[in-house]
mmCIF file of C-alpha atoms in Angstrom:
data_model
loop_
_atom_site.group_PDB
_atom_site.id
_atom_site.type_symbol
_atom_site.label_atom_id
_atom_site.label_comp_id
_atom_site.label_asym_id
_atom_site.label_seq_id
_atom_site.Cartn_x
_atom_site.Cartn_y
_atom_site.Cartn_z
ATOM 1 C CA MET A 7 123.744 14.037 80.400
ATOM 2 C CA ILE A 8 121.813 16.254 77.963
ATOM 3 C CA GLN A 9 125.040 17.837 76.726
ATOM 4 C CA SER A 10 126.566 14.392 76.141
ATOM 5 C CA LEU A 11 123.527 13.293 74.106
ATOM 6 C CA THR A 12 123.645 16.532 72.111
ATOM 7 C CA ASP A 13 127.355 16.072 71.374
ATOM 8 C CA ALA A 14 126.754 12.457 70.279
ATOM 9 C CA PHE A 15 123.916 13.589 67.986
ATOM 10 C CA ILE A 16 126.077 16.279 66.364
ATOM 11 C CA ALA A 17 128.946 13.814 65.891
ATOM 12 C CA LEU A 18 126.626 11.291 64.214
ATOM 13 C CA GLN A 19 125.183 14.017 61.994
ATOM 14 C CA ALA A 20 128.667 15.118 60.910
ATOM 15 C CA TRP A 21 129.791 11.537 60.199
ATOM 16 C CA LEU A 22 126.722 10.699 58.110
ATOM 17 C CA PHE A 23 127.062 13.928 56.151
ATOM 18 C CA ASP A 24 130.786 13.485 55.449
ATOM 19 C CA ALA A 25 130.570 9.768 54.644
ATOM 20 C CA LEU A 26 127.294 9.544 52.721
ATOM 21 C CA VAL A 27 125.510 12.770 51.844
ATOM 22 C CA GLN A 28 128.268 15.167 50.816
ATOM 23 C CA PRO A 29 129.864 12.835 48.217
ATOM 24 C CA VAL A 30 126.457 12.269 46.588
ATOM 25 C CA MET A 31 125.701 16.009 46.494
ATOM 26 C CA PHE A 32 129.016 16.781 44.790
ATOM 27 C CA ALA A 33 128.466 13.934 42.328
ATOM 28 C CA LEU A 34 125.080 15.444 41.419
ATOM 29 C CA GLY A 35 126.509 18.955 41.035
ATOM 30 C CA LEU A 36 124.828 20.255 44.188
ATOM 31 C CA GLY A 37 127.997 21.394 45.936
ATOM 32 C CA SER A 38 126.600 24.895 46.486
ATOM 33 C CA PHE A 39 123.842 23.420 48.677
ATOM 34 C CA VAL A 40 126.054 21.526 51.146
ATOM 35 C CA GLU A 41 124.834 23.632 54.074
ATOM 36 C CA LEU A 42 121.247 22.673 53.295
ATOM 37 C CA GLY A 43 122.380 19.072 52.937
ATOM 38 C CA PHE A 44 123.933 19.150 56.393
ATOM 39 C CA ASP A 45 120.649 20.497 57.785
ATOM 40 C CA GLY A 46 118.844 17.737 55.903
ATOM 41 C CA VAL A 47 120.798 15.072 57.794
ATOM 42 C CA GLU A 48 119.658 16.677 61.030
ATOM 43 C CA PHE A 49 116.071 16.607 59.757
ATOM 44 C CA VAL A 50 116.291 12.879 58.996
ATOM 45 C CA LEU A 51 117.876 12.011 62.351
ATOM 46 C CA LEU A 52 115.285 14.029 64.242
ATOM 47 C CA GLY A 53 112.565 12.348 62.173
ATOM 48 C CA LEU A 54 113.851 8.935 63.206
ATOM 49 C CA LEU A 55 114.009 10.066 66.818
ATOM 50 C CA GLU A 56 110.462 11.361 66.560
ATOM 51 C CA LEU A 57 109.299 8.044 65.079
ATOM 52 C CA ALA A 58 110.990 6.113 67.891
ATOM 53 C CA VAL A 59 109.284 8.293 70.504
ATOM 54 C CA ALA A 60 105.908 7.902 68.780
ATOM 55 C CA TYR A 61 106.291 4.127 68.587
ATOM 56 C CA LEU A 62 107.359 3.748 72.228
ATOM 57 C CA LEU A 63 104.505 5.907 73.488
ATOM 58 C CA LEU A 64 101.658 5.102 71.101
ATOM 59 C CA ARG A 65 102.090 1.453 70.161
ATOM 60 C CA PRO A 66 101.450 0.316 73.765
ATOM 61 C CA LEU A 67 98.303 2.487 73.857
ATOM 62 C CA GLU A 68 97.085 0.882 70.632
ATOM 63 C CA ALA A 69 97.802 -2.616 71.927
ATOM 64 C CA LEU A 70 96.356 -2.199 75.416
ATOM 65 C CA TRP A 71 93.502 0.234 74.800
ATOM 66 C CA PRO A 72 92.504 0.103 71.101
ATOM 67 C CA ALA A 73 89.598 2.020 69.616
ATOM 68 C CA GLU A 74 88.877 -1.128 67.586
ATOM 69 C CA ARG A 75 90.424 -4.584 67.407
ATOM 70 C CA TRP A 76 91.472 -6.075 64.076
ATOM 71 C CA ALA A 77 91.788 -9.712 63.120
ATOM 72 C CA ALA A 78 94.955 -8.832 61.172
ATOM 73 C CA ARG A 79 97.224 -5.781 60.779
ATOM 74 C CA ARG A 80 98.099 -6.360 57.110
ATOM 75 C CA ALA A 81 96.374 -3.133 56.047
ATOM 76 C CA VAL A 82 98.726 -1.122 58.277
ATOM 77 C CA ARG A 83 101.812 -2.195 56.307
ATOM 78 C CA VAL A 84 101.385 0.332 53.523
ATOM 79 C CA ASP A 85 101.159 3.128 56.117
ATOM 80 C CA MET A 86 104.417 1.897 57.651
ATOM 81 C CA LEU A 87 106.013 2.158 54.203
ATOM 82 C CA TYR A 88 104.775 5.740 53.841
ATOM 83 C CA THR A 89 106.143 6.569 57.300
ATOM 84 C CA PHE A 90 109.629 5.184 56.659
ATOM 85 C CA LEU A 91 109.829 6.902 53.265
ATOM 86 C CA ASN A 92 108.952 10.145 54.983
ATOM 87 C CA ARG A 93 110.993 9.840 58.174
ATOM 88 C CA LEU A 94 114.071 8.370 56.460
ATOM 89 C CA GLY A 95 114.066 11.440 54.280
ATOM 90 C CA ILE A 96 113.570 9.735 50.912
ATOM 91 C CA VAL A 97 110.529 11.836 50.020
ATOM 92 C CA PRO A 98 111.952 15.063 51.540
ATOM 93 C CA LEU A 99 115.253 14.416 49.734
ATOM 94 C CA ALA A 100 113.467 14.028 46.396
ATOM 95 C CA VAL A 101 111.585 17.280 47.028
ATOM 96 C CA PHE A 102 114.856 18.961 47.980
ATOM 97 C CA LEU A 103 116.639 17.867 44.806
ATOM 98 C CA LEU A 104 113.751 19.136 42.694
ATOM 99 C CA LEU A 105 113.108 22.405 44.477
ATOM 100 C CA ALA A 106 116.378 23.523 46.094
ATOM 101 C CA PRO A 107 117.475 25.513 42.994
ATOM 102 C CA LEU A 108 114.045 27.163 42.816
ATOM 103 C CA PHE A 109 114.043 28.094 46.504
ATOM 104 C CA ALA A 110 117.553 29.511 46.165
ATOM 105 C CA GLU A 111 116.482 31.698 43.229
ATOM 106 C CA VAL A 112 113.376 32.931 45.051
ATOM 107 C CA GLU A 113 115.332 33.750 48.221
ATOM 108 C CA SER A 114 118.002 35.539 46.184
ATOM 109 C CA TRP A 115 115.335 37.608 44.399
ATOM 110 C CA LEU A 116 113.639 38.499 47.699
ATOM 111 C CA ARG A 117 116.945 39.544 49.251
ATOM 112 C CA PHE A 118 117.897 41.639 46.202
ATOM 113 C CA HIS A 119 114.572 43.498 46.354
ATOM 114 C CA ASP A 120 114.679 43.777 50.163
ATOM 115 C CA LEU A 121 111.426 41.830 50.454
ATOM 116 C CA LEU A 122 112.377 39.207 53.013
ATOM 117 C CA PRO A 123 109.759 39.384 55.792
ATOM 118 C CA ARG A 124 110.581 40.547 59.263
ATOM 119 C CA GLN A 125 110.579 38.008 62.066
ATOM 120 C CA LEU A 126 108.320 38.314 65.082
ATOM 121 C CA GLU A 127 111.421 39.181 67.072
ATOM 122 C CA ASP A 128 111.865 42.265 64.851
ATOM 123 C CA LEU A 129 108.301 43.402 65.488
ATOM 124 C CA LEU A 130 108.388 42.448 69.183
ATOM 125 C CA PRO A 131 112.019 42.821 70.352
ATOM 126 C CA ALA A 132 111.182 41.457 73.819
ATOM 127 C CA LEU A 133 110.767 38.013 72.235
ATOM 128 C CA ASP A 134 114.541 37.858 71.774
ATOM 129 C CA HIS A 135 114.714 37.123 75.476
ATOM 130 C CA HIS A 136 111.789 34.668 75.457
ATOM 131 C CA PRO A 137 112.489 32.065 72.746
ATOM 132 C CA LEU A 138 109.794 29.712 74.059
ATOM 133 C CA VAL A 139 107.114 32.413 73.694
ATOM 134 C CA SER A 140 108.393 33.141 70.183
ATOM 135 C CA PHE A 141 108.229 29.434 69.314
ATOM 136 C CA LEU A 142 104.651 29.159 70.595
ATOM 137 C CA LEU A 143 103.526 32.217 68.606
ATOM 138 C CA TYR A 144 104.934 30.759 65.400
ATOM 139 C CA LEU A 145 103.263 27.446 66.271
ATOM 140 C CA VAL A 146 99.839 29.103 66.569
ATOM 141 C CA ILE A 147 100.276 30.988 63.281
ATOM 142 C CA LEU A 148 101.357 27.877 61.368
ATOM 143 C CA ASP A 149 98.626 25.764 62.972
ATOM 144 C CA PHE A 150 96.028 28.289 61.788
ATOM 145 C CA ALA A 151 97.429 28.039 58.260
ATOM 146 C CA GLU A 152 97.476 24.233 58.461
ATOM 147 C CA TYR A 153 93.791 24.253 59.393
ATOM 148 C CA TRP A 154 92.965 26.080 56.151
ATOM 149 C CA ARG A 155 95.278 23.943 54.020
ATOM 150 C CA HIS A 156 93.630 20.832 55.417
ATOM 151 C CA ARG A 157 90.113 22.195 54.985
ATOM 152 C CA LEU A 158 90.719 23.347 51.420
ATOM 153 C CA SER A 159 92.087 19.899 50.511
ATOM 154 C CA HIS A 160 88.575 18.599 51.231
ATOM 155 C CA VAL A 161 86.771 21.423 49.402
ATOM 156 C CA PHE A 162 88.476 21.447 45.991
ATOM 157 C CA ARG A 163 87.752 18.317 43.988
ATOM 158 C CA TRP A 164 91.200 18.242 42.321
ATOM 159 C CA TRP A 165 92.892 18.451 45.727
ATOM 160 C CA TRP A 166 90.599 15.844 47.277
ATOM 161 C CA ALA A 167 91.590 13.466 44.463
ATOM 162 C CA LEU A 168 95.029 13.415 46.100
ATOM 163 C CA HIS A 169 94.136 13.899 49.756
ATOM 164 C CA GLY A 170 91.491 11.176 49.679
ATOM 165 C CA ILE A 171 94.331 8.621 49.690
ATOM 166 C CA HIS A 172 94.985 9.631 53.287
ATOM 167 C CA HIS A 173 91.370 8.909 54.229
ATOM 168 C CA SER A 174 91.070 5.540 52.506
ATOM 169 C CA GLN A 175 92.595 3.612 55.431
ATOM 170 C CA ARG A 176 89.994 1.456 57.231
ATOM 171 C CA GLN A 177 92.522 0.441 59.924
ATOM 172 C CA MET A 178 93.713 3.835 61.114
ATOM 173 C CA SER A 179 96.772 3.858 63.385
ATOM 174 C CA PHE A 180 99.537 6.262 64.371
ATOM 175 C CA TRP A 181 101.326 5.176 61.167
ATOM 176 C CA THR A 182 98.466 6.678 59.097
ATOM 177 C CA ASP A 183 99.748 10.206 59.680
ATOM 178 C CA SER A 184 102.263 9.783 56.815
ATOM 179 C CA ARG A 185 99.835 8.079 54.402
ATOM 180 C CA ASN A 186 99.646 10.748 51.706
ATOM 181 C CA HIS A 187 99.843 10.932 47.948
ATOM 182 C CA LEU A 188 103.299 12.174 46.985
ATOM 183 C CA ALA A 189 101.815 15.163 45.147
ATOM 184 C CA ASP A 190 99.734 16.040 48.220
ATOM 185 C CA ASP A 191 102.908 15.820 50.323
ATOM 186 C CA LEU A 192 104.600 18.203 47.913
ATOM 187 C CA ILE A 193 101.745 20.727 48.152
ATOM 188 C CA ALA A 194 101.698 20.487 51.945
ATOM 189 C CA GLY A 195 105.471 20.931 52.123
ATOM 190 C CA LEU A 196 105.394 23.991 49.895
ATOM 191 C CA TRP A 197 102.513 25.453 51.903
ATOM 192 C CA PHE A 198 104.249 24.965 55.254
ATOM 193 C CA ALA A 199 107.770 25.940 54.198
ATOM 194 C CA GLY A 200 106.542 28.839 52.066
ATOM 195 C CA LEU A 201 104.530 30.350 54.895
ATOM 196 C CA ALA A 202 107.387 29.779 57.349
ATOM 197 C CA LEU A 203 109.693 31.710 54.995
ATOM 198 C CA PHE A 204 107.077 34.434 54.473
ATOM 199 C CA ILE A 205 106.569 35.105 58.201
ATOM 200 C CA GLY A 206 110.278 34.826 58.917
ATOM 201 C CA VAL A 207 110.459 31.671 61.033
ATOM 202 C CA PRO A 208 114.092 31.320 62.192
ATOM 203 C CA PRO A 209 115.843 28.138 60.973
ATOM 204 C CA GLY A 210 116.335 27.058 64.574
ATOM 205 C CA HIS A 211 112.571 27.062 65.115
ATOM 206 C CA PHE A 212 111.507 25.480 61.820
ATOM 207 C CA ILE A 213 112.420 21.841 62.477
ATOM 208 C CA GLY A 214 111.103 22.046 66.037
ATOM 209 C CA LEU A 215 107.763 23.393 64.801
ATOM 210 C CA LEU A 216 107.489 20.672 62.186
ATOM 211 C CA ILE A 217 108.284 17.892 64.659
ATOM 212 C CA ALA A 218 105.858 19.267 67.270
ATOM 213 C CA LEU A 219 102.994 19.205 64.775
ATOM 214 C CA ARG A 220 103.938 15.760 63.456
ATOM 215 C CA LEU A 221 104.014 14.239 66.949
ATOM 216 C CA VAL A 222 100.515 15.571 67.597
ATOM 217 C CA GLU A 223 99.393 14.109 64.271
ATOM 218 C CA ASN A 224 100.876 10.730 65.200
ATOM 219 C CA LEU A 225 98.835 10.801 68.405
ATOM 220 C CA SER A 226 95.632 11.992 66.747
ATOM 221 C CA HIS A 227 95.694 9.096 64.241
ATOM 222 C CA ALA A 228 96.421 6.438 66.855
ATOM 223 C CA ASN A 229 94.043 3.494 67.199
ATOM 224 C CA THR A 230 93.419 4.086 70.893
ATOM 225 C CA ARG A 231 90.588 5.099 73.197
ATOM 226 C CA PHE A 232 92.898 7.536 74.949
ATOM 227 C CA ASP A 233 91.451 11.040 75.016
ATOM 228 C CA PHE A 234 91.941 14.309 76.877
ATOM 229 C CA GLY A 235 88.547 14.254 78.560
ATOM 230 C CA PRO A 236 85.354 16.282 77.989
ATOM 231 C CA ILE A 237 87.227 19.577 78.360
ATOM 232 C CA GLY A 238 90.699 18.648 77.101
ATOM 233 C CA ASP A 239 89.365 17.382 73.771
ATOM 234 C CA TYR A 240 88.318 20.972 73.017
ATOM 235 C CA LEU A 241 91.806 22.268 73.812
ATOM 236 C CA VAL A 242 94.133 19.865 71.969
ATOM 237 C CA VAL A 243 93.419 17.563 69.015
ATOM 238 C CA GLY A 244 93.489 13.948 70.168
ATOM 239 C CA PRO A 245 92.517 10.492 68.863
ATOM 240 C CA LEU A 246 88.771 10.819 69.512
ATOM 241 C CA TYR A 247 88.631 14.310 68.001
ATOM 242 C CA HIS A 248 90.494 13.358 64.839
ATOM 243 C CA ARG A 249 88.745 10.002 64.458
ATOM 244 C CA TRP A 250 85.549 11.893 63.612
ATOM 245 C CA HIS A 251 87.486 13.620 60.829
ATOM 246 C CA HIS A 252 88.259 10.171 59.384
ATOM 247 C CA ALA A 253 84.788 8.727 60.077
ATOM 248 C CA LEU A 254 83.465 6.378 57.404
ATOM 249 C CA ASP A 255 80.063 8.086 57.697
ATOM 250 C CA LEU A 256 80.379 11.818 58.285
ATOM 251 C CA PRO A 257 77.937 13.798 60.452
ATOM 252 C CA ALA A 258 74.812 15.086 58.725
ATOM 253 C CA GLY A 259 74.275 18.767 58.021
ATOM 254 C CA PRO A 260 75.514 21.459 55.617
ATOM 255 C CA HIS A 261 78.368 22.420 57.937
ATOM 256 C CA TYR A 262 79.914 18.992 57.425
ATOM 257 C CA ARG A 263 79.398 18.384 53.698
ATOM 258 C CA HIS A 264 83.178 18.513 53.219
ATOM 259 C CA GLY A 265 84.019 16.952 56.574
ATOM 260 C CA CYS A 266 84.671 18.107 60.120
ATOM 261 C CA ASN A 267 87.468 18.600 62.655
ATOM 262 C CA PHE A 268 90.145 19.900 60.280
ATOM 263 C CA ALA A 269 92.382 21.286 63.043
ATOM 264 C CA ILE A 270 95.861 19.826 63.398
ATOM 265 C CA LEU A 271 96.749 20.974 66.928
ATOM 266 C CA LEU A 272 94.213 23.463 68.301
ATOM 267 C CA PRO A 273 90.450 22.713 68.039
ATOM 268 C CA VAL A 274 89.742 26.425 68.444
ATOM 269 C CA TRP A 275 89.889 26.830 64.640
ATOM 270 C CA ASP A 276 87.056 24.327 64.145
ATOM 271 C CA VAL A 277 85.080 26.109 66.883
ATOM 272 C CA LEU A 278 85.562 29.523 65.263
ATOM 273 C CA PHE A 279 84.738 28.397 61.715
ATOM 274 C CA GLY A 280 81.863 26.026 62.475
ATOM 275 C CA THR A 281 83.484 22.712 61.511
ATOM 276 C CA LEU A 282 83.637 21.090 64.953
ATOM 277 C CA TYR A 283 81.872 17.794 65.634
ATOM 278 C CA LEU A 284 82.581 15.737 68.725
ATOM 279 C CA GLU A 285 80.551 12.793 69.960
ATOM 280 C CA ARG A 286 81.875 10.438 72.605
ATOM 281 C CA ARG A 287 81.868 7.244 70.576
ATOM 282 C CA TRP A 288 84.455 5.755 68.224
ATOM 283 C CA PRO A 289 83.233 5.574 64.614
ATOM 284 C CA ALA A 290 84.594 3.295 61.896
ATOM 285 C CA THR A 291 87.091 5.053 59.627
ATOM 286 C CA GLY A 292 87.785 5.105 55.885
ATOM 287 C CA LEU A 293 85.944 5.929 52.670
ATOM 288 C CA HIS A 294 83.056 4.459 50.726
ATOM 289 C CA GLU A 295 85.021 3.887 47.515
ATOM 290 C CA ALA A 296 83.224 4.701 44.280
ATOM 291 C CA SER A 297 84.733 1.846 42.252
ATOM 292 C CA PRO A 298 86.444 -1.542 42.648
ATOM 293 C CA GLU A 299 89.677 0.115 41.472
ATOM 294 C CA GLU A 300 89.588 2.511 44.417
ATOM 295 C CA ALA A 301 88.838 -0.295 46.884
ATOM 296 C CA ASN A 302 91.641 -2.465 45.479
ATOM 297 C CA ALA A 303 94.138 0.404 45.718
ATOM 298 C CA ARG A 304 93.482 0.888 49.431
ATOM 299 C CA ASP A 305 96.394 -1.254 50.621
ATOM 300 C CA HIS A 306 98.915 -0.777 47.787
ATOM 301 C CA PHE A 307 101.393 2.103 47.559
ATOM 302 C CA TRP A 308 101.871 2.366 43.800
ATOM 303 C CA ALA A 309 98.200 1.679 43.073
ATOM 304 C CA GLN A 310 97.334 4.618 45.342
ATOM 305 C CA GLN A 311 99.784 6.915 43.574
ATOM 306 C CA LYS A 312 98.396 5.933 40.174
ATOM 307 C CA LEU A 313 94.802 6.303 41.357
ATOM 308 C CA GLY A 314 95.488 9.755 42.786
ATOM 309 C CA PHE A 315 96.835 11.054 39.471
ATOM 310 C CA LYS A 316 93.951 9.437 37.590
ATOM 311 C CA LEU A 317 91.333 11.073 39.825
ATOM 312 C CA LEU A 318 93.233 14.370 39.663
ATOM 313 C CA TRP A 319 93.101 14.326 35.868
ATOM 314 C CA LYS A 320 89.362 13.605 35.908
ATOM 315 C CA ALA A 321 88.814 16.515 38.288
ATOM 316 C CA LEU A 322 90.871 18.914 36.183
ATOM 317 C CA ILE A 323 88.995 18.113 32.958
ATOM 318 C CA GLY A 324 85.633 18.114 34.712
ATOM 319 C CA LYS A 325 84.919 14.436 34.141
ATOM 320 C CA PRO A 326 82.780 12.637 36.755
ATOM 321 C CA ALA A 327 84.801 10.568 39.212
#
């Protein structure tokens, strides 16, 4: 059964690549990147599969056991747009077209100077026989890095100008995971892919690691009272844990002046670095916007993109927001 599904997936990937992607790549003069293009089709298909799994598992939880009930779901629509742009590969494809030549040059330079990093399997040969252990070690390393990327996006004013778009949603749902300014998505993608390259993550692990983290993020943004319990919420990031990160009114105290609960998968990072806050109630989410323009942009894709660049420029020139 599993082998039949795998064969069907590979056949669909090959057909889509031959019929749609490869002709476009040759037309754009990207024939030397066809192997990456083929991998990109796999990424898109797995993204759609991931979205289907998230919807089937999380939408019933939101409907039957919501953290809060809304009179209307209109505000969620813009997050759905972000999600489809991301999962259908439109945003990743744009990033690929812009950065593929650069990545190729960097990799070529690293190979020429013998600077490509060694994989964990090179340092610990026994991992060759335990791929699951290897996968989990890479997951922990990347999750640690994601904690710091996320935390720093709240600390630096120029970065918050972009990342704040993600926090502006008052009706948070599992769709909200993909609600990001395009420039913030680009930074996050470079951070994740760059570190993965630096520590030598094998290509076979990379997509699996990305999907594992994204599924957890879908769950943690869900509008549901589901949680892992008094102990489990300190082991894995869930909806209650992450809801405090998105709280409209953040906890008081110097530890939380930039926010709390920055962890993506493992709360241990918040415990170690003093940014954990967990209270067993479900706070309202969103931001107190500083201007009518910010409030009006909350539910509109292009208005959010424009606002992000405007706030970024103000931060870079030192002008008050």
